[in-house]
Every structure is written in structure tokens, then in C-alpha cells.
Coordinates of C-alpha atoms in Angstrom, one line a residue:
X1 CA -82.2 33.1 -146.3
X2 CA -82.2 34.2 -142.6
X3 CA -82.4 31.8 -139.8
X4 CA -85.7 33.3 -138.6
X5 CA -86.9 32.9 -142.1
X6 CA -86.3 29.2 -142.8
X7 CA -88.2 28.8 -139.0
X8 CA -91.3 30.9 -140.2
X9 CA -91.5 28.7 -143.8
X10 CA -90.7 25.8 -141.8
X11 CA -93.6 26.2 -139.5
X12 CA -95.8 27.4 -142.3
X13 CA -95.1 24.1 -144.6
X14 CA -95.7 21.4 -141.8
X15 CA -99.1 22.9 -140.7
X16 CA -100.7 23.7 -143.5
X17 CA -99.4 20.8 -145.0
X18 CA -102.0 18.6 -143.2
X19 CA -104.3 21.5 -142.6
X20 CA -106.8 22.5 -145.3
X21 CA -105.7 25.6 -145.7
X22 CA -102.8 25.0 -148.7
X23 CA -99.3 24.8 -147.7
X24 CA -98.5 26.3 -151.7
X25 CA -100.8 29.0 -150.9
X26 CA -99.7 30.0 -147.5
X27 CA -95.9 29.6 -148.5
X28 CA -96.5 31.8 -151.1
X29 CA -98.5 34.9 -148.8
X30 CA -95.5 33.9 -146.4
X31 CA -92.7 34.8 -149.2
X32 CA -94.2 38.2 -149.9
X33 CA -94.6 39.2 -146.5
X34 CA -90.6 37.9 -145.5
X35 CA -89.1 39.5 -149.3
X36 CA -87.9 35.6 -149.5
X37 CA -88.4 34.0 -152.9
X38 CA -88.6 30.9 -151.4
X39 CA -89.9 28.8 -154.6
X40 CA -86.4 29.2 -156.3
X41 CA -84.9 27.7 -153.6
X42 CA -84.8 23.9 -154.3
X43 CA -82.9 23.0 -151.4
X44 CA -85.3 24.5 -148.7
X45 CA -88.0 23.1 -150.3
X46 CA -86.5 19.4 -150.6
X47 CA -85.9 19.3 -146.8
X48 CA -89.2 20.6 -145.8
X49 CA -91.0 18.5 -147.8
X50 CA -88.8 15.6 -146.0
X51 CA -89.4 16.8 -142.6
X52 CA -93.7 16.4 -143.8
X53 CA -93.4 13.2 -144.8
X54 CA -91.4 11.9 -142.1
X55 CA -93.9 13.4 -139.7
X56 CA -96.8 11.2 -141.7
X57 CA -94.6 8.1 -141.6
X58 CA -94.4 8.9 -137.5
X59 CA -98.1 9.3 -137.2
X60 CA -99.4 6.1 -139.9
X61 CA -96.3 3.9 -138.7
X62 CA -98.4 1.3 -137.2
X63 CA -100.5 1.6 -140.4
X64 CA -97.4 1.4 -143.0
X65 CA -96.3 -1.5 -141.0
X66 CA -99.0 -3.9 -141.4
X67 CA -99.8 -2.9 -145.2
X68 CA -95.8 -3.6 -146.1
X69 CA -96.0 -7.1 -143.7
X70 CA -99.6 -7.9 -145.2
X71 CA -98.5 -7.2 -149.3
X72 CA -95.5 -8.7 -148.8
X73 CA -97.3 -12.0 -147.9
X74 CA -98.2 -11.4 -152.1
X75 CA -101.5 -12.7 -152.3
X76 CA -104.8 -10.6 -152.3
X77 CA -105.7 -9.9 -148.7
X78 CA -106.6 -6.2 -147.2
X79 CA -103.2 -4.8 -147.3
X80 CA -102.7 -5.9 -150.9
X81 CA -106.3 -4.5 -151.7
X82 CA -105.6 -1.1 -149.8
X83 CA -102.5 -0.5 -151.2
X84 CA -103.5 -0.7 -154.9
X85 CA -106.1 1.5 -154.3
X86 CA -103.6 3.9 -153.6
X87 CA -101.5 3.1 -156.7
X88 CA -104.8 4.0 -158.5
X89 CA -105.1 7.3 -156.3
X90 CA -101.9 8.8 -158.1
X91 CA -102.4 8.1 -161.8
X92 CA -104.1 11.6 -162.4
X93 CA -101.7 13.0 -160.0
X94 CA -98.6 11.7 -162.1
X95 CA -100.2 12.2 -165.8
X96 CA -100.1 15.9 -164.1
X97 CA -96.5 16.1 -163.0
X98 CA -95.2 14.8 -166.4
X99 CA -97.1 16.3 -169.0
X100 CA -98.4 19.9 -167.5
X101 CA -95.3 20.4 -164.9
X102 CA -94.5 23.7 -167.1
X103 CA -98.1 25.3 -167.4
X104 CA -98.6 24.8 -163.6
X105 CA -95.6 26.6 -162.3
X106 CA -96.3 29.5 -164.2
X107 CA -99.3 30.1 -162.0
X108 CA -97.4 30.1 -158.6
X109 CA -96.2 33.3 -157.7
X110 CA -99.7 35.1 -158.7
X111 CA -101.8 36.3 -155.5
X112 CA -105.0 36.2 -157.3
X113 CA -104.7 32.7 -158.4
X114 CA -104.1 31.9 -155.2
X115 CA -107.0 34.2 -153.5
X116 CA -109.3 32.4 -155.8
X117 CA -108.0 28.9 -155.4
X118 CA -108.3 29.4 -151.2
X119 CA -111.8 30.5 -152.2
X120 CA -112.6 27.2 -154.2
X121 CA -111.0 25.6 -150.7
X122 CA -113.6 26.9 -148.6
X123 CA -116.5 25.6 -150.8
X124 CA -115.0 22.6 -150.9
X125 CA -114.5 21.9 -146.9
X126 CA -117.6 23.7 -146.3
X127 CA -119.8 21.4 -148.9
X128 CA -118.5 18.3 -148.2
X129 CA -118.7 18.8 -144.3
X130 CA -122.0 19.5 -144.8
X131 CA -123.0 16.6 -147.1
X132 CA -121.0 14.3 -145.0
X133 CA -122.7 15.5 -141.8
X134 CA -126.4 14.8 -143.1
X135 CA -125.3 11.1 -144.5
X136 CA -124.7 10.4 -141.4
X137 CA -127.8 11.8 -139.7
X138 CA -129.6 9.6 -142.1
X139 CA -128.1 6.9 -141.2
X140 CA -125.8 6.1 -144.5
X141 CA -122.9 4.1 -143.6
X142 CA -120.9 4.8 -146.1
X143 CA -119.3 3.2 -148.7
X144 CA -119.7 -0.4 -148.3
X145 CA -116.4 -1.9 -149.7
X146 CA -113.2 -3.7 -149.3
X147 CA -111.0 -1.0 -147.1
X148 CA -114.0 1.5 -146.9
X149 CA -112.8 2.9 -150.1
X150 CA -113.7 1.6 -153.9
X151 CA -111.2 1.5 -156.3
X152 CA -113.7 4.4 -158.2
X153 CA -113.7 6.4 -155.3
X154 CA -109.9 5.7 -155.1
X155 CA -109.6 7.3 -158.3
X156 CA -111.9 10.1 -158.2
X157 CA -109.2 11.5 -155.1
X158 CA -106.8 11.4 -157.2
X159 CA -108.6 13.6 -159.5
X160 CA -108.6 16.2 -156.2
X161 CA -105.1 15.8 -155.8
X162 CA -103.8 16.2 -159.3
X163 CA -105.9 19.4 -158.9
X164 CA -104.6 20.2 -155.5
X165 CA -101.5 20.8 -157.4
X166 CA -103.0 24.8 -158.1
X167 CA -101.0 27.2 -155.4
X168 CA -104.0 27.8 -153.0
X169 CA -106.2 24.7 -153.6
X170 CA -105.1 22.5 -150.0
X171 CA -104.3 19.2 -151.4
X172 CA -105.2 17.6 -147.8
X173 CA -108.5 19.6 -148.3
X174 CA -109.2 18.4 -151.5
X175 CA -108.7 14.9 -151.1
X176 CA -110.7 14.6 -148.1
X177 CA -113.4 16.7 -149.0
X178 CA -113.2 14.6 -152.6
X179 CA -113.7 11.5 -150.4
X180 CA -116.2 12.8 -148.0
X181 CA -118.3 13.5 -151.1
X182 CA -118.0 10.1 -152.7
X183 CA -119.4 8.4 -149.1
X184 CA -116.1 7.4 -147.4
X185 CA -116.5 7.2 -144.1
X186 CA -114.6 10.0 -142.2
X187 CA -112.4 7.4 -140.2
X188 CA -111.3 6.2 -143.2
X189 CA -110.8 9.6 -145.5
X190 CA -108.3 11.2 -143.7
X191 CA -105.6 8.1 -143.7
X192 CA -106.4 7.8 -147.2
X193 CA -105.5 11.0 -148.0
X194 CA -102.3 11.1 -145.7
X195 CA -100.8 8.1 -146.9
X196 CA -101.5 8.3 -150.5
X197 CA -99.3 11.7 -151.0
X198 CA -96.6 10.5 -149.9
X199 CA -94.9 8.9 -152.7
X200 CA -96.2 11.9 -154.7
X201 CA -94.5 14.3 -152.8
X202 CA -91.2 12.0 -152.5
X203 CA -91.0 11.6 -156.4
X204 CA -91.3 15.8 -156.3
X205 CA -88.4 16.0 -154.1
X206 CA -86.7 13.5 -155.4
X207 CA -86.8 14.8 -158.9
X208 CA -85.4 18.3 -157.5
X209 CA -82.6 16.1 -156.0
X210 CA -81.8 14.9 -159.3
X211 CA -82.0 18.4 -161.0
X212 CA -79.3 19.8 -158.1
X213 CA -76.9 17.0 -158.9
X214 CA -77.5 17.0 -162.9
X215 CA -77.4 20.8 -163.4
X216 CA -75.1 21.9 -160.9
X217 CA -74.7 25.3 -163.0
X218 CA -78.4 26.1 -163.5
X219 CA -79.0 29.5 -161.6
X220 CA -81.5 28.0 -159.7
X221 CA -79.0 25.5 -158.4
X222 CA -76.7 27.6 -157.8
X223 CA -78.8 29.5 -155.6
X224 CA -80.6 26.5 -153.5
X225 CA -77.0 25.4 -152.5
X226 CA -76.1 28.8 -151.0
X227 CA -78.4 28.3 -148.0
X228 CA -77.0 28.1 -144.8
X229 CA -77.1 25.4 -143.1
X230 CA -79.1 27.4 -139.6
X231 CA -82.3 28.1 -141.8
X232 CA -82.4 24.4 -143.3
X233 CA -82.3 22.7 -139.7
X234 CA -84.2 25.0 -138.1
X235 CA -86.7 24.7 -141.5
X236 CA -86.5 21.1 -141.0
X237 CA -87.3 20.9 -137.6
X238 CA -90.0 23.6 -137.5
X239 CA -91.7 21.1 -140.7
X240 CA -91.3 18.1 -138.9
X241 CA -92.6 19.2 -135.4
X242 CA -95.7 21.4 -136.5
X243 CA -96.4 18.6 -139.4
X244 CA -96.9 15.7 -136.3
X245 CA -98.7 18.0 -134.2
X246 CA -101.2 19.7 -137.9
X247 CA -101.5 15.6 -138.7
X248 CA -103.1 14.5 -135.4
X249 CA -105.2 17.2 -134.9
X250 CA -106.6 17.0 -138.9
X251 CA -107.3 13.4 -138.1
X252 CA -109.4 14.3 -134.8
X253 CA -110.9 17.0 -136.8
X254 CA -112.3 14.9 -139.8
X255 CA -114.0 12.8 -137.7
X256 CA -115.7 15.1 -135.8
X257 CA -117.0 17.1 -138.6
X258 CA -115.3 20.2 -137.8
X259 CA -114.0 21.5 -141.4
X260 CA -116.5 24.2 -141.6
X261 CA -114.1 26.4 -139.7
X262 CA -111.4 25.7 -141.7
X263 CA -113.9 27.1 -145.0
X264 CA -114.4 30.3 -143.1
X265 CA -110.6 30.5 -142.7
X266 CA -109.9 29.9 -146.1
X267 CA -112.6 31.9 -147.9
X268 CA -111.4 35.4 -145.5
X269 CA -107.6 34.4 -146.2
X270 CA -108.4 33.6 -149.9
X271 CA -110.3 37.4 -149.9
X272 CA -107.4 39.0 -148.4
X273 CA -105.0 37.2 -150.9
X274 CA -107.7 38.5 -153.8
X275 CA -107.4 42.1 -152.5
X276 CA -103.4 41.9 -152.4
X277 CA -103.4 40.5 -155.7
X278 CA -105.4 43.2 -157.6
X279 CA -104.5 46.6 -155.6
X280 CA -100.9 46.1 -154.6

């Protein structure tokens, strides 16, 4: 991998990583423009995914602060409450990763799954904007619970994530829309959704840790440690920085009912991903 390269993919995982727009998806439309085969490369992908979650740790760390001081006081206040909602958030998300790993990763790679999945994106954002938007015209507060959140509702965004997993369905864009349609308020759906992937998407990297110290002979291996060390700072950093700035603005975003632009976006990208798929 070229320096220039691991700075593109960076800067292509961190925004659309809090974007709805798919990182998966837009990694993949990145790798077949650059010839880069980016997916086989576990390295690359452990240290972007780092430099994303650090960036959500940066944003949230007020947040993470008082819900680690508040469970740690172990008895059933907020913190406690808001933080077992977002154990119940990644059941379907880990019944996925252990039992369907293999039948999933035979999809990325595929242009057409991933036009159709950008497509079923944009209905998404689009439908739940729009939903949302009348609630509150109507005056519907929301859901009136413990957190903002119920433990159902909890659940049923998990259900989006464990989706989200499909190369061009935007994990940020599913969860939120999921929770947009199940009455969370939008001040409250978007550091739902940021904060409940990230132990997901640590256990992912961390499992691909494992796999580059247990099979040091695997091809695959063999090729993620061949990356030089330019294009995996330069990845890192490109993540990190766009993933802070992609965070805040999605956040300002939600609450401001502005996803509809994000569904146009999707559904011409998703087209254009279609069309590539079939004819070339």
C-alpha cells in the first residue's frame, strides 16, 4: 500500500464511519477505484478502526466518564440503567459475529450488494427523518422512559446494527434511523448509537489482533504485516482526525433533522455502485 493510499482509506473510514453513508461500502468503491485490496489487509484495518473509536471516546468522554463513575457506584441509578441498555443493544449484533461471520464476508467485495444496500440506506434516513420530523410537529415527546431509551427500543437497534453489518447498509444510519422510528428523541439517538458500537467494533479488531499473533503464516497475515509503516500513520491519523470532525457534525445533524440529504446521497452513490456492479 502507498502512502497516499492508506491517507485516502484513512479519510474515507473516519467520515463515513459516523456519517450515514457506510464506511464498508465507501471502503469498498474506494479499493476499486485505488487497485488496493484493502479488506485482506488486517493490519490497516485494525488501526483505522482504532483511530474511530478513539475519536468517539474524544467526543463522548464526558459521557463515558460519568456512566463508568455512576455504575461503579453498583447500585441501579441512570448510569447503571443506561449502560445495560447498551449490553442489550449488542446481543443481535454478537449472535451475528459468531454464528454468520463466514456467510457475511462473502458478500463484501460485490458492487451490486453494495449499490443495493446504499439504496436500502437512503430509505432508511429518508423515512425515518420524515417520521421523526412529523412526531415532533405533533407534539410527541418521545419515548417516555428511564434514559430516553426502553430496553425494547434498546434492542430493536441492535437488530439495525447486526444488519448494518451488510457492506453498504451505514451502521450509524441504521441505528439512528432504527431509533428515530421507535420515538427516541433525536438528542438522545445519536449518543446511543455512537457509544454502543464501540465494544462491537473493539471485539472485531481485537479478534483480528488475535488471528495476526495465532496464525502468523496465514497468507492473509503475512500480507497485513508487510504494510509500511507511512500508510498506517498517515491511515491512522487521517481516521482519527476526519472521525472527530464526521462525529460532531452527525450529532448536530440528527438534531436538526437534516438526514434527508444524506438519503439523496446514498440512493445516487448506491445507483452508481448498481451500474458499476452490473456493466463493468
Amino acid at each position: 500500500m502507498e502512502w497516499f493510499e492508506g491517507l485516502i482509506l484513512g479519510l474515507i473510514q473516519g467520515l463515513t464511519e459516523f456519517l450515514p453513508v457506510s464506511s464498508s461500502g465507501h471502503l469498498a468503491l474506494g479499493q476499486a477505484i485505488l487497485g488496493v485490496e484493502a479488506e485482506d489487509n488486517l493490519l490497516f484495518d485494525i488501526v483505522v478502526h482504532a483511530a474511530t473509536v478513539i475519536a468517539t471516546i474524544v467526543v463522548f468522554r464526558q459521557q463515558i466518564w460519568d456512566l463508568l463513575k455512576g455504575f461503579f457506584k453498583f447500585r441501579y441509578n441512570d448510569e447503571t440503567d443506561y449502560l445495560l441498555k447498551i449490553a442489550v443493544s449488542m446481543i443481535p449484533i454478537f449472535i451475528v459475529g459468531v454464528f454468520f461471520e463466514d456467510q457475511i464476508e462473502v458478500l463484501f467485495g460485490s458492487l451490486i450488494v453494495v449499490g443495493i444496500c446504499l439504496m436500502v440506506t437512503s430509505v432508511l434516513l429518508y423515512v425515518s427523518d420524515e417520521v421523526s420530523r412529523k412526531r415532533a410537529q405533533s407534539g410527541h415527546e418521545g419515548e417516555q422512559t428511564r434514559n430516553g431509551i426502553s430496553y425494547l427500543s434498546a434492542f430493536i437497534i441492535g437488530l439495525g446494527q447486526a444488519v448494518a453489518v451488510l457492506p453498504g447498509l451505514s451502521r450509524s444510519g441504521t441505528t439512528i434511523s432504527t431509533g428515530l422510528l421507535c420515538g427516541v428523541k433525536r438528542e438522545k439517538v445519536a449518543q446511543f448509537s455512537f457509544l454502543m458500537v464501540l465494544i462491537p467494533i473493539l471485539g472485531e479488531a481485537f479478534l483480528k489482533f488475535v488471528k495476526i499473533v495465532l496464525r502468523p503464516e496465514d497468507p492473509e497475515v503475512v500480507d497485513a504485516l508487510s504494510v509500511g509503516v507511512l500508510p498506517l500513520v498517515l491511515g491512522f491519523v487521517a481516521a482519527f482526525v476526519s472521525g472527530l470532525f464526521a462525529c460532531k457534525v452527525m450529532i448536530a445533524l440528527v438534531k436538526k433533522a437534516q438526514l434527508k440529504w444524506f438519503a439523496l446521497y446514498c440512493a445516487l452513490v448506491g445507483a452508481a455502485a448498481l451500474t458499476c456492479g452490473i456493466f463493468i
